[in-house]
Short mmCIF file of C-alpha atoms in Angstrom, two decimals:
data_model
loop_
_atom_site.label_atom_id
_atom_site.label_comp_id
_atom_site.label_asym_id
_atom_site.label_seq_id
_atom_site.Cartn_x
_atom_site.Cartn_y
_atom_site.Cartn_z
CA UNK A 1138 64.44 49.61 86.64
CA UNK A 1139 66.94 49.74 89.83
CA UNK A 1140 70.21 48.78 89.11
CA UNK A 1141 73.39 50.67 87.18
CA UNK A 1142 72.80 52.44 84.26
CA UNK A 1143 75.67 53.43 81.86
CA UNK A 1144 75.82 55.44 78.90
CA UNK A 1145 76.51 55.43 75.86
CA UNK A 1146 76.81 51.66 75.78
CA UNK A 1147 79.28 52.64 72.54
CA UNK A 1148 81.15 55.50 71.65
CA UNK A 1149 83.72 56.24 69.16
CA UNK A 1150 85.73 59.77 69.21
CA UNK A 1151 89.32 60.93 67.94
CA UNK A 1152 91.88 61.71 69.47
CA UNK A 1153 93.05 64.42 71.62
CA UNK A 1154 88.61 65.11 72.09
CA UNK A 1155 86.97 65.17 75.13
CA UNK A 1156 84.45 62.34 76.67
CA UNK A 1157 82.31 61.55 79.61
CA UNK A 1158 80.95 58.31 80.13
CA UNK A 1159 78.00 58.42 82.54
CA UNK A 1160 77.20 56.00 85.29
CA UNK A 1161 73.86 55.92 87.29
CA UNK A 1162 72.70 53.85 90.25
CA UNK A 1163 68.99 53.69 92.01
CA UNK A 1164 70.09 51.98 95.05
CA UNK A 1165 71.27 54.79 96.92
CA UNK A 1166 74.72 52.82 97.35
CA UNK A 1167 77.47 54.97 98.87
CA UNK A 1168 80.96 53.52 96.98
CA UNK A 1169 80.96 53.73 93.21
CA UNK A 1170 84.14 52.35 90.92
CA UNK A 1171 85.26 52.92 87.44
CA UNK A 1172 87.74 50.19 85.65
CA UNK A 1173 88.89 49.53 82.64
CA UNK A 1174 89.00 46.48 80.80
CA UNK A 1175 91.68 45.32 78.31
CA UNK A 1176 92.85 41.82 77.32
CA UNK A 1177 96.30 41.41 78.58
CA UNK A 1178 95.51 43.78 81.61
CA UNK A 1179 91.73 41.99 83.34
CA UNK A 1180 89.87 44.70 84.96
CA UNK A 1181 91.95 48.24 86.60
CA UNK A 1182 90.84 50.27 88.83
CA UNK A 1183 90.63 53.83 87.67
CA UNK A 1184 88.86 56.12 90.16
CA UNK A 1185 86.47 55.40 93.21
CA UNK A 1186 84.19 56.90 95.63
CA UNK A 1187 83.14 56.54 98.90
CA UNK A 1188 80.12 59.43 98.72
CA UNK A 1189 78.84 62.30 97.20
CA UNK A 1190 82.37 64.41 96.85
CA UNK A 1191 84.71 62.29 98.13
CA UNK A 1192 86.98 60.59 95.91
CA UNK A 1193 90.27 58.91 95.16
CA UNK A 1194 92.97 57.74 92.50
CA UNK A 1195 92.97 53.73 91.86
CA UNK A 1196 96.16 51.98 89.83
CA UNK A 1197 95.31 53.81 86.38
CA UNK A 1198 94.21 57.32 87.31
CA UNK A 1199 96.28 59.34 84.38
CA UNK A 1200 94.28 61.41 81.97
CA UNK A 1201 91.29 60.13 83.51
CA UNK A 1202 89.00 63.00 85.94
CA UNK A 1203 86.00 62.24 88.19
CA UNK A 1204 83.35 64.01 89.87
CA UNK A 1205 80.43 63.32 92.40
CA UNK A 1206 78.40 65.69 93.09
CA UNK A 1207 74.92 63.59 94.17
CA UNK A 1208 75.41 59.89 95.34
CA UNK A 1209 73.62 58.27 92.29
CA UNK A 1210 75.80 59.72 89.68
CA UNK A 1211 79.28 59.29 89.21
CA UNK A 1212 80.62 60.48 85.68
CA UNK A 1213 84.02 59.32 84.34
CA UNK A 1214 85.94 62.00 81.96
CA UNK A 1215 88.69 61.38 79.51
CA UNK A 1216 90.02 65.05 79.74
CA UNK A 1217 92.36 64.75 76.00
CA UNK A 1218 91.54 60.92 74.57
CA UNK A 1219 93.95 58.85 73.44
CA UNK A 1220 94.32 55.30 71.68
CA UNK A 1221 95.97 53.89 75.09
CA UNK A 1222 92.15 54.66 76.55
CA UNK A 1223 90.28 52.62 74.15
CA UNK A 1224 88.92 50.01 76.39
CA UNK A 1225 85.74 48.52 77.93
CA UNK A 1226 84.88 50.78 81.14
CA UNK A 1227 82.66 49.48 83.88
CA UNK A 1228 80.99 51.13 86.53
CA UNK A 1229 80.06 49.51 89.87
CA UNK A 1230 78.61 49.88 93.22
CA UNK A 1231 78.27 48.34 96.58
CA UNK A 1232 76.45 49.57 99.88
CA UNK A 1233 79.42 49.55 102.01
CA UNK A 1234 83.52 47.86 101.83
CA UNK A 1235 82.70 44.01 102.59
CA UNK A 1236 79.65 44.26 100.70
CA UNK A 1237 78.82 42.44 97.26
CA UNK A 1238 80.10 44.78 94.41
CA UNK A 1239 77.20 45.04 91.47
CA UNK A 1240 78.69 46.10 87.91
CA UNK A 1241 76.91 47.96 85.17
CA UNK A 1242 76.70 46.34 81.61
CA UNK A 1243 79.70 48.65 80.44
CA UNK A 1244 80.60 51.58 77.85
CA UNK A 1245 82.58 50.48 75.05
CA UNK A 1246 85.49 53.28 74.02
CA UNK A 1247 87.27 53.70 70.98
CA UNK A 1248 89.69 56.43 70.04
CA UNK A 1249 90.57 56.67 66.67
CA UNK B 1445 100.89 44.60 96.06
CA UNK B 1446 98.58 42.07 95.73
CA UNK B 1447 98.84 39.10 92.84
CA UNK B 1448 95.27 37.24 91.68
CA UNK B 1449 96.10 34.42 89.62
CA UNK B 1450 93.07 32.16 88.03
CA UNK B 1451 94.95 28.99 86.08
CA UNK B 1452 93.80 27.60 83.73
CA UNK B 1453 92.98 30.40 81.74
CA UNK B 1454 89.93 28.24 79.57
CA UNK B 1455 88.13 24.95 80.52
CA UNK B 1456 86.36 22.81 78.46
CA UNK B 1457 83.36 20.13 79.93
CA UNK B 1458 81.07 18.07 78.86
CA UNK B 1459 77.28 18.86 80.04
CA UNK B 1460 76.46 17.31 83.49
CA UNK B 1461 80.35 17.12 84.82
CA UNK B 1462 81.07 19.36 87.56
CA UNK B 1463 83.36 22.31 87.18
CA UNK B 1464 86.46 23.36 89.80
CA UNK B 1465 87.81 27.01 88.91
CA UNK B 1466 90.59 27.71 91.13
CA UNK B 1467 91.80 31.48 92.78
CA UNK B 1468 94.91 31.78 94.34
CA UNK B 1469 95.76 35.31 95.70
CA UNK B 1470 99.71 36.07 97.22
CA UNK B 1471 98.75 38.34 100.39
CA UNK B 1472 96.36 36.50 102.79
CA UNK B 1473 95.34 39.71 104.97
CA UNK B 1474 92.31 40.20 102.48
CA UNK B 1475 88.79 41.77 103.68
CA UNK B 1476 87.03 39.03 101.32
CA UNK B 1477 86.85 37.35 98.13
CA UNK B 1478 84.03 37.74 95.50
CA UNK B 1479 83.48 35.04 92.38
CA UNK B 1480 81.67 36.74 89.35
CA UNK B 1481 80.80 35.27 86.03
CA UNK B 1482 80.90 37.36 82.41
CA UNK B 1483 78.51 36.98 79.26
CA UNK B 1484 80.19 37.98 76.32
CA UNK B 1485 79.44 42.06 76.00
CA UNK B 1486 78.02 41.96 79.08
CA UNK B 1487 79.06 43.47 82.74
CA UNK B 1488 80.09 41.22 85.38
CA UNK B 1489 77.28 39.32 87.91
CA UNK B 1490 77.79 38.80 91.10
CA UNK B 1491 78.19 35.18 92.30
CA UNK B 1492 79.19 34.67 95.65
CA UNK B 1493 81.38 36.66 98.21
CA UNK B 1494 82.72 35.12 101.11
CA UNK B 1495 84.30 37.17 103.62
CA UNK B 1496 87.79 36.80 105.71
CA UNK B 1497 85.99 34.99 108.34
CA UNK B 1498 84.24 32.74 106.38
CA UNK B 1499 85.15 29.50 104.79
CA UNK B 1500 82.81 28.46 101.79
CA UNK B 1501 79.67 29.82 100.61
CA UNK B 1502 76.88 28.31 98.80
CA UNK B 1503 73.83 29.33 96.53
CA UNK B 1504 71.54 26.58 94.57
CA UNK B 1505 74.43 24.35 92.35
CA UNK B 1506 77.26 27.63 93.30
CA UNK B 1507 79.56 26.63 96.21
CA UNK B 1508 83.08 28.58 96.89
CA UNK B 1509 85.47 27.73 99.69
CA UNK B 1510 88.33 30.10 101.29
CA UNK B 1511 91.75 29.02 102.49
CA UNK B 1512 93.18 32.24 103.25
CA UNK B 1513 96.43 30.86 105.32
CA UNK B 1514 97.39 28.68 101.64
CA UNK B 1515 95.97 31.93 99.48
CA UNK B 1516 93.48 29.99 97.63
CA UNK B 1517 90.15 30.05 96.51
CA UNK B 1518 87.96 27.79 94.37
CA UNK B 1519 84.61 27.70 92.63
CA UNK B 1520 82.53 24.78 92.46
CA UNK B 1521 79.63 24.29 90.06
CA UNK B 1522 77.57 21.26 90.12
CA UNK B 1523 76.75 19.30 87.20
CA UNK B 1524 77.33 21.65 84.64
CA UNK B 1525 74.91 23.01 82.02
CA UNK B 1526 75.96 24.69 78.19
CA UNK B 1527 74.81 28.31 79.84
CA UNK B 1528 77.19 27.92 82.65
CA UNK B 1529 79.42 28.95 79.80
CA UNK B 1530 80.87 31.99 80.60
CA UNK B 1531 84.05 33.81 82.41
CA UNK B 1532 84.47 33.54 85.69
CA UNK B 1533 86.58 35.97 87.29
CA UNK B 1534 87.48 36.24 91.44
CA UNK B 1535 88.55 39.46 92.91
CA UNK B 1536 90.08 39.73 96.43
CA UNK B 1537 88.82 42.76 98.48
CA UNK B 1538 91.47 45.09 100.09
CA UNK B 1539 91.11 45.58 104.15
CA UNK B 1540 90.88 49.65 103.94
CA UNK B 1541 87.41 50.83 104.07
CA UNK B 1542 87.13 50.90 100.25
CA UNK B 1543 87.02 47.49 99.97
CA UNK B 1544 88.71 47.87 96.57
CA UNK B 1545 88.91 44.86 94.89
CA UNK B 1546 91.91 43.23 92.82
CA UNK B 1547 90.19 40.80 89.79
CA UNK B 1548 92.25 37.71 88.50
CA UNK B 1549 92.46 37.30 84.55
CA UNK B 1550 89.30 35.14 84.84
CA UNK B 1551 88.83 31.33 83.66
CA UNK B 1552 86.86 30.85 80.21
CA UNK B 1553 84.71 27.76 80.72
CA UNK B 1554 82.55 26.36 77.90
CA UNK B 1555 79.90 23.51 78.69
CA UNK B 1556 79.71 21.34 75.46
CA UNK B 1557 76.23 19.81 75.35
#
């Protein structure tokens, strides 16, 4: 099915681990996003992209890495987790800047 | 840096009364302004986006209106149903290229039947 596609939908790790949430889109769109989610804090933007290998910091970039390497993929890595990541993290796309933005269903994180 | 404010934070309605959300946003030079709505667990659906130029937008029961000189924004859903319950959320778009978007807190709404 076209759309966003993120995975694991769950994950639970410990601290001070490595993780990569994945994010995949079939519609070819050129700007990807990653936020976070926490009550008290709405949505954050994390990381973006505006094509395959070009990317840049949003408001809550720290401990977080990104890559792009093909235009449909756009993985988010916590490089050393810690409890201050655990959060809901969303991936979204849109075809170009003043076009709608389309979310995918989310990756719920907990560090223990 | 720009401020998204959605007040009140929950709504409660009876079926079949309409429903006003209201956006207000502290830096009028936006690109545009997108309304999305949030199942429990879910990721957020688009709604409606109006851009800068533009001063309402409409799909089926859906209508959203822009005031960009007063910084406001506001939802309208006609006579209400119990799975209009939801979260709505707006989000202003940046004018860079990005088109990065800054979200309010979002308005809980719940339809009682």
């Amino acid at each position: 099915d076209a759309g966003i596609t993120q995975s694991p939908r769950y994950k639970i790790t410990e601290t001070g681990r490595q993780v990569t949430l994945m994010c995949h889109q079939t519609w070819s769109h050129s700007y990807m996003f990653w936020y976070r989610q926490d009550l008290g804090h709405g949505l954050r933007l994390i990381y973006y992209s505006a094509a395959a290998d070009i990317t840049d910091k949003g408001e809550v970039p720290d401990g977080y890495v990104v890559s792009r390497s093909k235009t449909e993929n756009f993985p988010l890595t916590l490089e050393s987790a810690t409890r201050s990541q655990t959060s809901v993290y969303f991936c979204a796309s849109r075809v170009q800047g003043g076009s709608p933005l389309h979310f995918g269903n989310g990756t719920r994180l907990t560090v223990t | 840096k720009q401020e998204v404010t959605q007040i009140p934070a929950a709504l409660s309605v009876p079926e079949g009364e309409n429903l006003v959300l209201n956006c207000s946003f502290t830096d009028s030079a936006i690109y545009n302004l997108q309304w999305f709505r949030q199942d429990p667990g879910k990721g957020l659906t688009s709604l409606l986006l109006i851009q800068s130029s533009q001063r309402e937008q409409t799909s089926g029961r859906l209508n959203a209106s822009l005031d960009k000189s007063s910084g406001r924004s506001t939802l309208y859903i006609a006579a209400s149903q119990p799975g209009d319950s939801a979260t709505y959320l707006c989000a202003v778009g940046t004018t860079d290229s990005w088109g990065k978007l800054q979200f309010g807190a979002g308005t809980q709404v719940v339809v009682t039947p």
